[in-house]
mmCIF file of C-alpha atoms in Angstrom:
data_model
loop_
_atom_site.group_PDB
_atom_site.id
_atom_site.type_symbol
_atom_site.label_atom_id
_atom_site.label_comp_id
_atom_site.label_asym_id
_atom_site.label_seq_id
_atom_site.Cartn_x
_atom_site.Cartn_y
_atom_site.Cartn_z
ATOM 1 C CA MET Q 629 -103.725 54.683 104.387
ATOM 2 C CA ALA Q 630 -105.934 52.041 103.037
ATOM 3 C CA ARG Q 631 -104.289 52.855 99.262
ATOM 4 C CA ARG Q 632 -100.857 52.422 100.688
ATOM 5 C CA ASP Q 633 -101.793 49.246 102.649
ATOM 6 C CA GLY Q 634 -103.356 47.949 99.146
ATOM 7 C CA PHE Q 635 -100.142 48.992 97.692
ATOM 8 C CA GLU Q 636 -97.988 46.976 100.095
ATOM 9 C CA GLU Q 637 -99.742 44.041 99.762
ATOM 10 C CA ALA Q 638 -99.741 44.102 95.785
ATOM 11 C CA LEU Q 639 -95.740 44.600 96.524
ATOM 12 C CA LYS Q 640 -95.577 41.643 98.269
ATOM 13 C CA GLU Q 641 -97.646 39.436 96.114
ATOM 14 C CA LEU Q 642 -95.471 40.520 93.118
ATOM 15 C CA LEU Q 643 -92.209 40.045 95.047
ATOM 16 C CA PRO Q 644 -91.625 37.684 97.400
ATOM 17 C CA SER Q 645 -88.840 39.195 98.486
ATOM 18 C CA TYR Q 646 -90.261 42.257 99.319
ATOM 19 C CA ASN Q 647 -88.046 44.542 101.134
ATOM 20 C CA LEU Q 648 -88.583 47.773 99.347
ATOM 21 C CA LEU Q 649 -90.684 49.675 102.129
ATOM 22 C CA VAL Q 650 -87.753 48.837 105.017
ATOM 23 C CA ASP Q 651 -84.514 50.184 106.070
ATOM 24 C CA PHE Q 652 -83.264 46.697 106.536
ATOM 25 C CA ASP Q 653 -84.231 42.709 106.521
ATOM 26 C CA ALA Q 654 -82.557 42.532 110.155
ATOM 27 C CA VAL Q 655 -81.633 45.372 112.740
ATOM 28 C CA ILE Q 656 -79.252 43.734 115.400
ATOM 29 C CA ILE Q 657 -78.847 45.108 118.681
ATOM 30 C CA GLY Q 658 -75.532 44.471 120.090
ATOM 31 C CA GLY Q 659 -71.962 43.758 118.520
ATOM 32 C CA GLY Q 660 -71.096 40.739 120.859
ATOM 33 C CA PRO Q 661 -70.618 37.560 119.495
ATOM 34 C CA ALA Q 662 -74.175 36.416 119.011
ATOM 35 C CA GLY Q 663 -74.730 39.588 117.252
ATOM 36 C CA CYS Q 664 -72.020 39.704 115.326
ATOM 37 C CA VAL Q 665 -72.687 36.197 113.795
ATOM 38 C CA ALA Q 666 -76.028 36.573 113.284
ATOM 39 C CA ALA Q 667 -75.054 39.551 111.138
ATOM 40 C CA TYR Q 668 -72.515 38.051 109.450
ATOM 41 C CA LEU Q 669 -74.533 34.585 108.682
ATOM 42 C CA LEU Q 670 -77.410 36.808 107.035
ATOM 43 C CA ALA Q 671 -75.378 39.556 105.113
ATOM 44 C CA GLN Q 672 -74.116 36.138 103.586
ATOM 45 C CA ARG Q 673 -77.215 35.391 102.677
ATOM 46 C CA GLY Q 674 -77.771 38.598 100.594
ATOM 47 C CA HIS Q 675 -79.866 40.490 103.097
ATOM 48 C CA ARG Q 676 -79.718 43.743 104.338
ATOM 49 C CA LEU Q 677 -78.327 44.306 108.019
ATOM 50 C CA ALA Q 678 -77.399 47.109 110.403
ATOM 51 C CA ILE Q 679 -75.651 46.525 113.763
ATOM 52 C CA VAL Q 680 -76.395 48.688 116.603
ATOM 53 C CA GLU Q 681 -73.642 48.728 118.913
ATOM 54 C CA GLN Q 682 -73.745 51.240 121.881
ATOM 55 C CA HIS Q 683 -69.434 50.868 122.361
ATOM 56 C CA ARG Q 684 -66.562 51.529 120.860
ATOM 57 C CA PHE Q 685 -64.325 48.640 119.480
ATOM 58 C CA PRO Q 686 -62.374 47.291 121.080
ATOM 59 C CA ARG Q 687 -63.326 47.138 124.645
ATOM 60 C CA GLU Q 688 -63.354 44.530 127.459
ATOM 61 C CA LYS Q 689 -66.432 42.842 129.067
ATOM 62 C CA VAL Q 690 -67.123 40.646 132.191
ATOM 63 C CA CYS Q 691 -66.656 37.334 131.140
ATOM 64 C CA GLY Q 692 -64.907 34.220 131.593
ATOM 65 C CA GLU Q 693 -63.332 34.440 128.271
ATOM 66 C CA CYS Q 694 -63.625 30.726 127.308
ATOM 67 C CA LEU Q 695 -64.975 29.516 124.172
ATOM 68 C CA SER Q 696 -66.817 26.042 124.288
ATOM 69 C CA ASP Q 697 -66.426 23.565 122.253
ATOM 70 C CA LEU Q 698 -70.040 24.446 120.964
ATOM 71 C CA GLY Q 699 -68.816 27.767 120.267
ATOM 72 C CA VAL Q 700 -65.874 26.751 118.782
ATOM 73 C CA GLU Q 701 -67.497 23.966 116.466
ATOM 74 C CA THR Q 702 -70.059 26.373 115.440
ATOM 75 C CA LEU Q 703 -67.896 28.982 114.258
ATOM 76 C CA GLY Q 704 -66.451 25.978 111.867
ATOM 77 C CA GLN Q 705 -69.369 25.014 110.514
ATOM 78 C CA VAL Q 706 -70.459 29.029 109.698
ATOM 79 C CA GLY Q 707 -66.834 29.850 107.935
ATOM 80 C CA LEU Q 708 -65.635 31.904 111.036
ATOM 81 C CA ALA Q 709 -63.087 29.662 112.996
ATOM 82 C CA ALA Q 710 -59.784 30.660 110.625
ATOM 83 C CA GLU Q 711 -60.552 34.326 111.432
ATOM 84 C CA VAL Q 712 -60.822 33.753 115.042
ATOM 85 C CA ARG Q 713 -57.872 31.098 115.524
ATOM 86 C CA ALA Q 714 -55.842 34.041 113.729
ATOM 87 C CA ALA Q 715 -56.263 35.951 116.845
ATOM 88 C CA ARG Q 716 -54.111 33.296 118.669
ATOM 89 C CA PRO Q 717 -56.497 31.939 121.147
ATOM 90 C CA VAL Q 718 -55.206 29.464 123.613
ATOM 91 C CA VAL Q 719 -55.750 25.643 123.297
ATOM 92 C CA LEU Q 720 -57.253 24.515 126.200
ATOM 93 C CA CYS Q 721 -57.373 20.862 126.763
ATOM 94 C CA HIS Q 722 -58.130 20.349 130.672
ATOM 95 C CA THR Q 723 -59.926 22.018 133.829
ATOM 96 C CA ALA Q 724 -58.850 21.484 137.116
ATOM 97 C CA LEU Q 725 -61.535 22.259 140.329
ATOM 98 C CA HIS Q 726 -59.734 23.069 143.737
ATOM 99 C CA ALA Q 727 -61.581 23.157 146.948
ATOM 100 C CA PRO Q 728 -60.461 25.483 149.718
ATOM 101 C CA GLY Q 729 -59.663 22.638 151.768
ATOM 102 C CA GLY Q 730 -57.161 21.040 149.246
ATOM 103 C CA ALA Q 731 -59.027 18.368 147.217
ATOM 104 C CA THR Q 732 -58.141 18.775 143.454
ATOM 105 C CA ALA Q 733 -60.097 16.959 140.546
ATOM 106 C CA ILE Q 734 -57.837 17.274 136.937
ATOM 107 C CA LEU Q 735 -60.239 16.560 134.181
ATOM 108 C CA LYS Q 736 -59.550 16.034 130.543
ATOM 109 C CA LEU Q 737 -61.871 17.883 127.985
ATOM 110 C CA PRO Q 738 -63.522 15.995 125.442
ATOM 111 C CA ARG Q 739 -62.855 18.269 123.008
ATOM 112 C CA PRO Q 740 -60.615 21.492 123.199
ATOM 113 C CA MET Q 741 -62.083 24.591 124.088
ATOM 114 C CA TRP Q 742 -60.294 28.428 123.210
ATOM 115 C CA GLY Q 743 -59.240 31.375 125.605
ATOM 116 C CA ILE Q 744 -59.572 34.662 124.263
ATOM 117 C CA SER Q 745 -60.245 37.934 125.250
ATOM 118 C CA ARG Q 746 -63.722 39.687 124.767
ATOM 119 C CA ALA Q 747 -61.963 42.605 123.183
ATOM 120 C CA LYS Q 748 -60.350 40.375 120.779
ATOM 121 C CA LEU Q 749 -63.173 37.686 120.055
ATOM 122 C CA ASP Q 750 -65.718 40.473 119.440
ATOM 123 C CA SER Q 751 -63.199 42.677 117.358
ATOM 124 C CA VAL Q 752 -62.553 39.642 114.683
ATOM 125 C CA LEU Q 753 -66.748 39.132 114.143
ATOM 126 C CA LEU Q 754 -67.456 42.434 113.960
ATOM 127 C CA THR Q 755 -65.194 42.963 111.536
ATOM 128 C CA ALA Q 756 -66.232 39.665 109.845
ATOM 129 C CA ALA Q 757 -69.853 40.857 109.950
ATOM 130 C CA THR Q 758 -68.909 44.612 108.424
ATOM 131 C CA ASN Q 759 -67.130 42.631 105.656
ATOM 132 C CA ALA Q 760 -69.911 40.397 104.854
ATOM 133 C CA GLY Q 761 -72.168 43.371 104.156
ATOM 134 C CA ALA Q 762 -73.526 44.658 107.349
ATOM 135 C CA GLU Q 763 -73.958 48.207 108.151
ATOM 136 C CA LEU Q 764 -72.295 49.223 111.401
ATOM 137 C CA ILE Q 765 -73.721 52.244 113.774
ATOM 138 C CA GLN Q 766 -71.834 52.756 116.671
ATOM 139 C CA PRO Q 767 -71.597 54.167 118.940
ATOM 140 C CA ALA Q 768 -75.161 54.099 118.860
ATOM 141 C CA ARG Q 769 -77.802 53.043 121.518
ATOM 142 C CA CYS Q 770 -81.345 51.506 120.691
ATOM 143 C CA GLU Q 771 -83.792 53.092 122.929
ATOM 144 C CA GLY Q 772 -86.932 51.011 122.162
ATOM 145 C CA ILE Q 773 -88.035 48.507 119.481
ATOM 146 C CA THR Q 774 -91.936 47.849 118.487
ATOM 147 C CA GLY Q 775 -93.043 45.215 116.160
ATOM 148 C CA ASP Q 776 -96.056 44.456 114.393
ATOM 149 C CA GLU Q 777 -97.234 42.311 111.679
ATOM 150 C CA SER Q 778 -95.227 44.226 108.743
ATOM 151 C CA GLY Q 779 -91.988 44.314 111.015
ATOM 152 C CA VAL Q 780 -90.292 46.239 113.071
ATOM 153 C CA ALA Q 781 -89.762 49.981 114.416
ATOM 154 C CA VAL Q 782 -86.387 50.663 116.275
ATOM 155 C CA GLN Q 783 -85.317 53.792 117.509
ATOM 156 C CA VAL Q 784 -81.879 54.348 117.596
ATOM 157 C CA ARG Q 785 -79.594 57.557 119.033
ATOM 158 C CA ASP Q 786 -76.408 57.983 117.894
ATOM 159 C CA LEU Q 787 -74.065 58.629 120.908
ATOM 160 C CA SER Q 788 -71.697 60.895 118.988
ATOM 161 C CA THR Q 789 -74.383 63.616 117.937
ATOM 162 C CA ASN Q 790 -77.167 62.792 120.361
ATOM 163 C CA SER Q 791 -79.615 62.557 117.231
ATOM 164 C CA LEU Q 792 -82.278 59.951 117.097
ATOM 165 C CA ARG Q 793 -82.473 57.947 113.955
ATOM 166 C CA PRO Q 794 -85.469 55.635 113.236
ATOM 167 C CA LEU Q 795 -84.993 52.554 111.416
ATOM 168 C CA ARG Q 796 -87.838 49.870 110.060
ATOM 169 C CA ALA Q 797 -86.921 46.345 109.499
ATOM 170 C CA ARG Q 798 -88.137 43.419 109.084
ATOM 171 C CA TYR Q 799 -87.111 41.544 112.322
ATOM 172 C CA ALA Q 800 -84.785 42.819 115.138
ATOM 173 C CA ILE Q 801 -82.439 40.239 116.697
ATOM 174 C CA VAL Q 802 -82.023 41.558 120.149
ATOM 175 C CA ALA Q 803 -78.377 40.439 121.291
ATOM 176 C CA ASP Q 804 -77.883 43.386 124.035
ATOM 177 C CA GLY Q 805 -76.345 40.720 126.386
ATOM 178 C CA LYS Q 806 -78.687 41.615 129.674
ATOM 179 C CA SER Q 807 -82.489 41.412 127.887
ATOM 180 C CA ALA Q 808 -83.012 45.028 128.983
ATOM 181 C CA LEU Q 809 -85.116 45.778 125.773
ATOM 182 C CA LEU Q 810 -87.474 42.814 125.881
ATOM 183 C CA PRO Q 811 -90.815 43.418 128.421
ATOM 184 C CA ALA Q 812 -90.801 41.801 131.507
ATOM 185 C CA ARG Q 813 -86.753 41.824 132.735
ATOM 186 C CA PRO Q 814 -85.638 39.234 134.641
ATOM 187 C CA ALA Q 815 -85.302 39.955 138.507
ATOM 188 C CA PRO Q 816 -81.728 41.179 139.043
ATOM 189 C CA THR Q 817 -79.652 38.362 140.893
ATOM 190 C CA ALA Q 818 -77.733 39.070 144.274
ATOM 191 C CA ASP Q 819 -74.630 38.069 142.655
ATOM 192 C CA MET Q 820 -72.010 40.533 140.768
ATOM 193 C CA GLY Q 821 -69.549 39.145 138.270
ATOM 194 C CA ILE Q 822 -65.833 40.636 138.251
ATOM 195 C CA LYS Q 823 -63.477 40.015 136.150
ATOM 196 C CA GLY Q 824 -58.953 40.920 135.978
ATOM 197 C CA HIS Q 825 -56.555 40.235 133.463
ATOM 198 C CA PHE Q 826 -52.892 39.039 135.249
ATOM 199 C CA VAL Q 827 -49.517 38.442 134.052
ATOM 200 C CA ASP Q 828 -47.212 36.100 135.083
ATOM 201 C CA ALA Q 829 -49.346 33.682 136.780
ATOM 202 C CA ASN Q 830 -47.996 30.614 137.840
ATOM 203 C CA ALA Q 831 -50.701 28.794 136.245
ATOM 204 C CA PRO Q 832 -50.993 25.677 133.374
ATOM 205 C CA PRO Q 833 -50.991 27.207 129.846
ATOM 206 C CA ASP Q 834 -53.932 24.756 128.684
ATOM 207 C CA ALA Q 835 -56.039 24.772 131.445
ATOM 208 C CA ILE Q 836 -59.183 26.484 132.747
ATOM 209 C CA GLU Q 837 -59.095 26.316 136.792
ATOM 210 C CA LEU Q 838 -61.895 26.655 139.029
ATOM 211 C CA PHE Q 839 -61.373 27.529 142.676
ATOM 212 C CA GLY Q 840 -64.257 27.307 145.605
ATOM 213 C CA LEU Q 841 -64.329 29.916 147.922
ATOM 214 C CA SER Q 842 -66.643 30.340 150.836
ATOM 215 C CA GLY Q 843 -70.085 31.642 149.450
ATOM 216 C CA HIS Q 844 -69.162 32.156 145.724
ATOM 217 C CA TYR Q 845 -66.202 30.727 143.227
ATOM 218 C CA ALA Q 846 -63.504 31.746 140.991
ATOM 219 C CA GLY Q 847 -62.011 30.996 137.418
ATOM 220 C CA LEU Q 848 -59.239 31.286 136.049
ATOM 221 C CA ALA Q 849 -57.740 30.811 132.391
ATOM 222 C CA PRO Q 850 -55.059 31.393 129.870
ATOM 223 C CA ILE Q 851 -55.745 34.137 127.116
ATOM 224 C CA GLU Q 852 -54.027 35.317 124.235
ATOM 225 C CA GLY Q 853 -50.909 37.666 124.486
ATOM 226 C CA ASN Q 854 -49.367 35.782 127.771
ATOM 227 C CA ARG Q 855 -52.012 37.055 129.817
ATOM 228 C CA TRP Q 856 -54.681 35.132 132.407
ATOM 229 C CA ASN Q 857 -58.427 36.346 133.335
ATOM 230 C CA LEU Q 858 -59.687 35.675 136.482
ATOM 231 C CA ALA Q 859 -63.543 35.797 136.494
ATOM 232 C CA PHE Q 860 -65.039 35.293 139.704
ATOM 233 C CA SER Q 861 -68.698 35.258 141.334
ATOM 234 C CA VAL Q 862 -69.358 37.561 144.308
ATOM 235 C CA PRO Q 863 -72.587 38.117 146.478
ATOM 236 C CA ARG Q 864 -73.115 41.938 145.971
ATOM 237 C CA GLU Q 865 -73.688 42.132 150.144
ATOM 238 C CA ARG Q 866 -69.789 40.929 150.095
ATOM 239 C CA LEU Q 867 -69.114 44.053 147.913
ATOM 240 C CA ARG Q 868 -70.664 46.406 150.115
ATOM 241 C CA GLU Q 869 -68.326 45.217 152.910
ATOM 242 C CA THR Q 870 -65.327 45.241 151.300
ATOM 243 C CA ALA Q 871 -63.209 48.270 151.009
ATOM 244 C CA ASN Q 872 -62.259 47.667 147.150
ATOM 245 C CA LEU Q 873 -61.571 44.558 144.572
ATOM 246 C CA ASP Q 874 -58.172 44.131 145.857
ATOM 247 C CA GLY Q 875 -59.279 43.728 149.278
ATOM 248 C CA LEU Q 876 -61.649 41.121 148.444
ATOM 249 C CA PHE Q 877 -58.980 39.546 145.567
ATOM 250 C CA GLU Q 878 -56.206 39.039 148.520
ATOM 251 C CA ARG Q 879 -59.410 37.430 150.883
ATOM 252 C CA MET Q 880 -60.251 35.301 148.323
ATOM 253 C CA MET Q 881 -56.459 33.846 148.105
ATOM 254 C CA GLU Q 882 -56.268 33.632 152.093
ATOM 255 C CA GLN Q 883 -59.293 30.858 151.347
ATOM 256 C CA ASN Q 884 -57.894 28.932 148.812
ATOM 257 C CA ALA Q 885 -54.273 28.028 148.883
ATOM 258 C CA ARG Q 886 -53.906 26.723 145.242
ATOM 259 C CA MET Q 887 -55.451 29.911 144.091
ATOM 260 C CA LYS Q 888 -52.979 31.934 146.032
ATOM 261 C CA GLU Q 889 -49.965 29.436 144.559
ATOM 262 C CA ARG Q 890 -51.383 30.774 141.251
ATOM 263 C CA LEU Q 891 -51.348 34.093 141.700
ATOM 264 C CA GLY Q 892 -50.166 35.064 144.794
ATOM 265 C CA ASP Q 893 -46.633 36.867 142.285
ATOM 266 C CA ALA Q 894 -48.801 37.530 139.196
ATOM 267 C CA THR Q 895 -49.709 41.201 138.206
ATOM 268 C CA ARG Q 896 -52.825 42.310 137.370
ATOM 269 C CA VAL Q 897 -53.108 44.871 134.103
ATOM 270 C CA GLY Q 898 -55.909 46.737 133.521
ATOM 271 C CA PRO Q 899 -59.051 47.470 136.097
ATOM 272 C CA TRP Q 900 -61.365 45.150 137.656
ATOM 273 C CA LEU Q 901 -64.557 45.278 135.669
ATOM 274 C CA ALA Q 902 -67.689 44.272 137.490
ATOM 275 C CA SER Q 903 -71.425 43.833 135.990
ATOM 276 C CA PRO Q 904 -74.263 42.307 137.283
ATOM 277 C CA LEU Q 905 -74.472 38.316 137.220
ATOM 278 C CA PRO Q 906 -77.547 37.290 135.498
ATOM 279 C CA ARG Q 907 -79.440 33.880 135.698
ATOM 280 C CA PHE Q 908 -82.689 33.107 134.151
ATOM 281 C CA ALA Q 909 -84.059 30.232 132.136
ATOM 282 C CA VAL Q 910 -85.057 30.537 128.041
ATOM 283 C CA ARG Q 911 -87.378 33.788 127.948
ATOM 284 C CA ARG Q 912 -90.887 33.227 125.980
ATOM 285 C CA ASP Q 913 -92.395 36.554 125.923
ATOM 286 C CA TRP Q 914 -90.961 37.766 122.350
ATOM 287 C CA PRO Q 915 -92.627 41.085 120.471
ATOM 288 C CA ARG Q 916 -93.633 40.432 117.139
ATOM 289 C CA ASN Q 917 -90.847 39.904 114.718
ATOM 290 C CA VAL Q 918 -88.442 40.021 117.719
ATOM 291 C CA VAL Q 919 -85.809 37.455 117.842
ATOM 292 C CA PRO Q 920 -83.719 37.165 121.594
ATOM 293 C CA VAL Q 921 -80.272 35.652 121.384
ATOM 294 C CA GLY Q 922 -77.352 34.469 123.899
ATOM 295 C CA ASN Q 923 -78.040 36.064 126.984
ATOM 296 C CA ALA Q 924 -80.734 38.350 125.944
ATOM 297 C CA VAL Q 925 -82.688 35.019 125.734
ATOM 298 C CA ALA Q 926 -81.163 33.189 128.886
ATOM 299 C CA ALA Q 927 -78.283 33.357 130.837
ATOM 300 C CA ILE Q 928 -76.579 30.591 132.009
ATOM 301 C CA GLU Q 929 -74.231 30.398 135.329
ATOM 302 C CA PRO Q 930 -71.039 30.751 134.170
ATOM 303 C CA ILE Q 931 -69.250 27.737 135.902
ATOM 304 C CA GLY Q 932 -68.745 25.767 132.804
ATOM 305 C CA GLY Q 933 -67.617 27.947 130.489
ATOM 306 C CA GLU Q 934 -70.462 27.742 128.246
ATOM 307 C CA GLY Q 935 -71.882 31.006 127.763
ATOM 308 C CA MET Q 936 -70.530 32.480 124.311
ATOM 309 C CA GLY Q 937 -70.634 29.121 122.918
ATOM 310 C CA LEU Q 938 -74.497 29.297 123.518
ATOM 311 C CA ALA Q 939 -74.812 32.628 122.254
ATOM 312 C CA ILE Q 940 -72.995 32.067 118.872
ATOM 313 C CA LYS Q 941 -75.444 28.801 118.855
ATOM 314 C CA SER Q 942 -78.421 30.848 119.387
ATOM 315 C CA ALA Q 943 -77.462 33.085 116.339
ATOM 316 C CA GLU Q 944 -77.093 30.849 114.139
ATOM 317 C CA LEU Q 945 -80.244 29.154 114.631
ATOM 318 C CA ALA Q 946 -81.778 32.398 114.879
ATOM 319 C CA ALA Q 947 -80.222 33.521 111.480
ATOM 320 C CA LYS Q 948 -81.309 30.434 109.633
ATOM 321 C CA ALA Q 949 -84.998 31.256 110.853
ATOM 322 C CA ILE Q 950 -85.028 34.538 109.697
ATOM 323 C CA ASP Q 951 -83.282 33.410 106.277
ATOM 324 C CA HIS Q 952 -85.913 30.978 105.485
ATOM 325 C CA ALA Q 953 -88.791 33.355 106.782
ATOM 326 C CA ILE Q 954 -87.794 36.415 104.434
ATOM 327 C CA ARG Q 955 -87.058 33.640 101.140
ATOM 328 C CA THR Q 956 -90.214 32.172 101.581
ATOM 329 C CA ASN Q 957 -92.369 35.415 102.381
ATOM 330 C CA GLY Q 958 -93.220 33.415 105.929
ATOM 331 C CA VAL Q 959 -92.891 34.592 109.691
ATOM 332 C CA VAL Q 960 -90.695 33.510 111.866
ATOM 333 C CA SER Q 961 -91.665 30.565 114.288
ATOM 334 C CA SER Q 962 -90.881 31.445 117.942
ATOM 335 C CA ARG Q 963 -92.518 28.490 118.961
ATOM 336 C CA GLU Q 964 -89.972 26.376 117.207
ATOM 337 C CA LEU Q 965 -86.731 28.719 118.007
ATOM 338 C CA ILE Q 966 -87.898 28.296 121.368
ATOM 339 C CA ARG Q 967 -88.109 24.391 121.620
ATOM 340 C CA GLN Q 968 -84.437 24.893 120.089
ATOM 341 C CA PHE Q 969 -82.955 26.993 122.602
ATOM 342 C CA ASP Q 970 -84.981 25.215 125.433
ATOM 343 C CA ALA Q 971 -82.734 22.102 124.243
ATOM 344 C CA LEU Q 972 -79.651 23.890 124.079
ATOM 345 C CA TRP Q 973 -79.902 25.844 127.828
ATOM 346 C CA ARG Q 974 -82.083 23.759 130.171
ATOM 347 C CA THR Q 975 -79.579 20.921 131.026
ATOM 348 C CA ARG Q 976 -76.719 22.990 131.315
ATOM 349 C CA GLN Q 977 -78.753 25.733 133.017
ATOM 350 C CA MET Q 978 -79.312 23.264 135.893
ATOM 351 C CA VAL Q 979 -76.098 21.152 136.169
ATOM 352 C CA CYS Q 980 -73.923 24.369 135.804
ATOM 353 C CA ARG Q 981 -75.889 25.972 139.073
ATOM 354 C CA GLY Q 982 -75.899 23.184 140.733
ATOM 355 C CA ALA Q 983 -71.849 22.859 140.344
ATOM 356 C CA ALA Q 984 -71.947 26.704 141.369
ATOM 357 C CA MET Q 985 -73.461 25.455 144.226
ATOM 358 C CA LEU Q 986 -71.004 23.017 145.380
ATOM 359 C CA MET Q 987 -67.962 25.082 144.404
ATOM 360 C CA SER Q 988 -69.245 27.291 146.831
ATOM 361 C CA ARG Q 989 -69.824 25.457 150.057
ATOM 362 C CA PRO Q 990 -66.103 24.417 150.986
ATOM 363 C CA VAL Q 991 -67.157 21.253 153.009
ATOM 364 C CA TRP Q 992 -69.588 19.939 149.817
ATOM 365 C CA CYS Q 993 -66.606 21.138 147.550
ATOM 366 C CA ASP Q 994 -64.230 19.367 149.183
ATOM 367 C CA VAL Q 995 -66.350 15.800 149.172
ATOM 368 C CA ALA Q 996 -67.534 16.506 145.614
ATOM 369 C CA LEU Q 997 -64.500 16.607 144.005
ATOM 370 C CA SER Q 998 -63.193 13.337 146.187
ATOM 371 C CA LEU Q 999 -65.733 11.895 144.625
ATOM 372 C CA VAL Q 1000 -65.237 13.049 141.098
ATOM 373 C CA GLN Q 1001 -61.639 11.680 141.230
ATOM 374 C CA THR Q 1002 -62.528 8.507 142.627
ATOM 375 C CA VAL Q 1003 -65.781 7.382 141.089
ATOM 376 C CA ASP Q 1004 -65.091 5.838 137.584
ATOM 377 C CA GLY Q 1005 -66.609 7.731 134.979
ATOM 378 C CA LEU Q 1006 -68.504 10.650 137.128
ATOM 379 C CA ASP Q 1007 -66.202 13.144 135.550
ATOM 380 C CA THR Q 1008 -67.269 11.969 131.606
ATOM 381 C CA LEU Q 1009 -71.290 12.242 133.118
ATOM 382 C CA VAL Q 1010 -70.348 15.883 134.449
ATOM 383 C CA MET Q 1011 -68.903 16.603 130.951
ATOM 384 C CA ARG Q 1012 -71.805 15.350 129.318
ATOM 385 C CA LEU Q 1013 -74.580 16.897 131.311
ATOM 386 C CA ILE Q 1014 -72.546 20.350 131.175
ATOM 387 C CA GLY Q 1015 -72.677 20.089 127.701
ATOM 388 C CA LYS Q 1016 -68.962 19.248 126.746
ATOM 389 C CA GLN Q 1017 -69.419 16.164 124.898
ATOM 390 C CA LYS Q 1018 -67.370 15.093 121.360
ATOM 391 C CA LEU Q 1019 -68.786 17.023 118.399
ATOM 392 C CA SER Q 1020 -68.050 16.228 114.951
ATOM 393 C CA ALA Q 1021 -64.678 17.563 113.493
ATOM 394 C CA ILE Q 1022 -64.227 21.410 112.185
ATOM 395 C CA ALA Q 1023 -63.508 21.325 108.362
#
């Protein structure tokens, strides 16, 4: 063993881009937006990449399916905006908030957002990553990651053959969307996220709409293919009390007249999907040479439509840090990445959680929306705190 260690050290001195004793420069766990953007950027810089994705594509996921201006801008900066734009996302220019008591606030978005299904977005980004040179291992499940000073060992199970494939890499990027592969998982919340697609909604074609409900809230946004995505949070105990999701949906429309106006005559296409709704601040317990991105590093209240944009931006930051570490034969500074992630998530998390609490309490919701409509500049302040502010133009 001593001779092998000495040989490796000699190679490292001779080859600053030392990569002969690893399978990949990075293994990325998860083929969603964060994982694919990180893979695309690293593959374009000449690094050897593998993406481990559990599901076959295209596949739907519980999501509000709104890409924030941060996400749109980041896609432009990394060279992926044209590919996503070719999928014909809906350009969203306004947001409308509707309280159960009838108060409504209509806000202009400082920069447009895009409405696009996860099935479409994830497929486009995965194709871009593999075209750039990333190896795709799919369907496969990561069953463990261990990191040390020399890199990471990743255990991958092929779900078609049930065979186990050990991979060795310099870095692992955890983009599994739920932080399941990291130690000390965040405690589950008491809420579930639900989504369904509809056609023939009586809703504006360029706006995200939020509906206040008793104890929770719902969001409606147009996506490609003349469909609308309805996503809502719901307490777990309420799910246990209802016979089915269709019954819950009917009761929701009875609580908010504007929601019933939008969806009373619409038709759901496809199944309801449900998933736990995570909420937790930026994680700081990263194993050595393991970098989480997206919902693996932090999970924001979905009411602001910021989740996918934050995931994509965090992937860009992580890819830059890993690329620099490999090229300089250095190490990724988790402290610096955590600082950058904190700057992305912290304020948005607090404001979005507060907005969700307001929208989930009918009396407060009516008062808050009335104030937003009548107090000059309050709408601009809310947009800025959530993270929707004017950014530089996309080339």
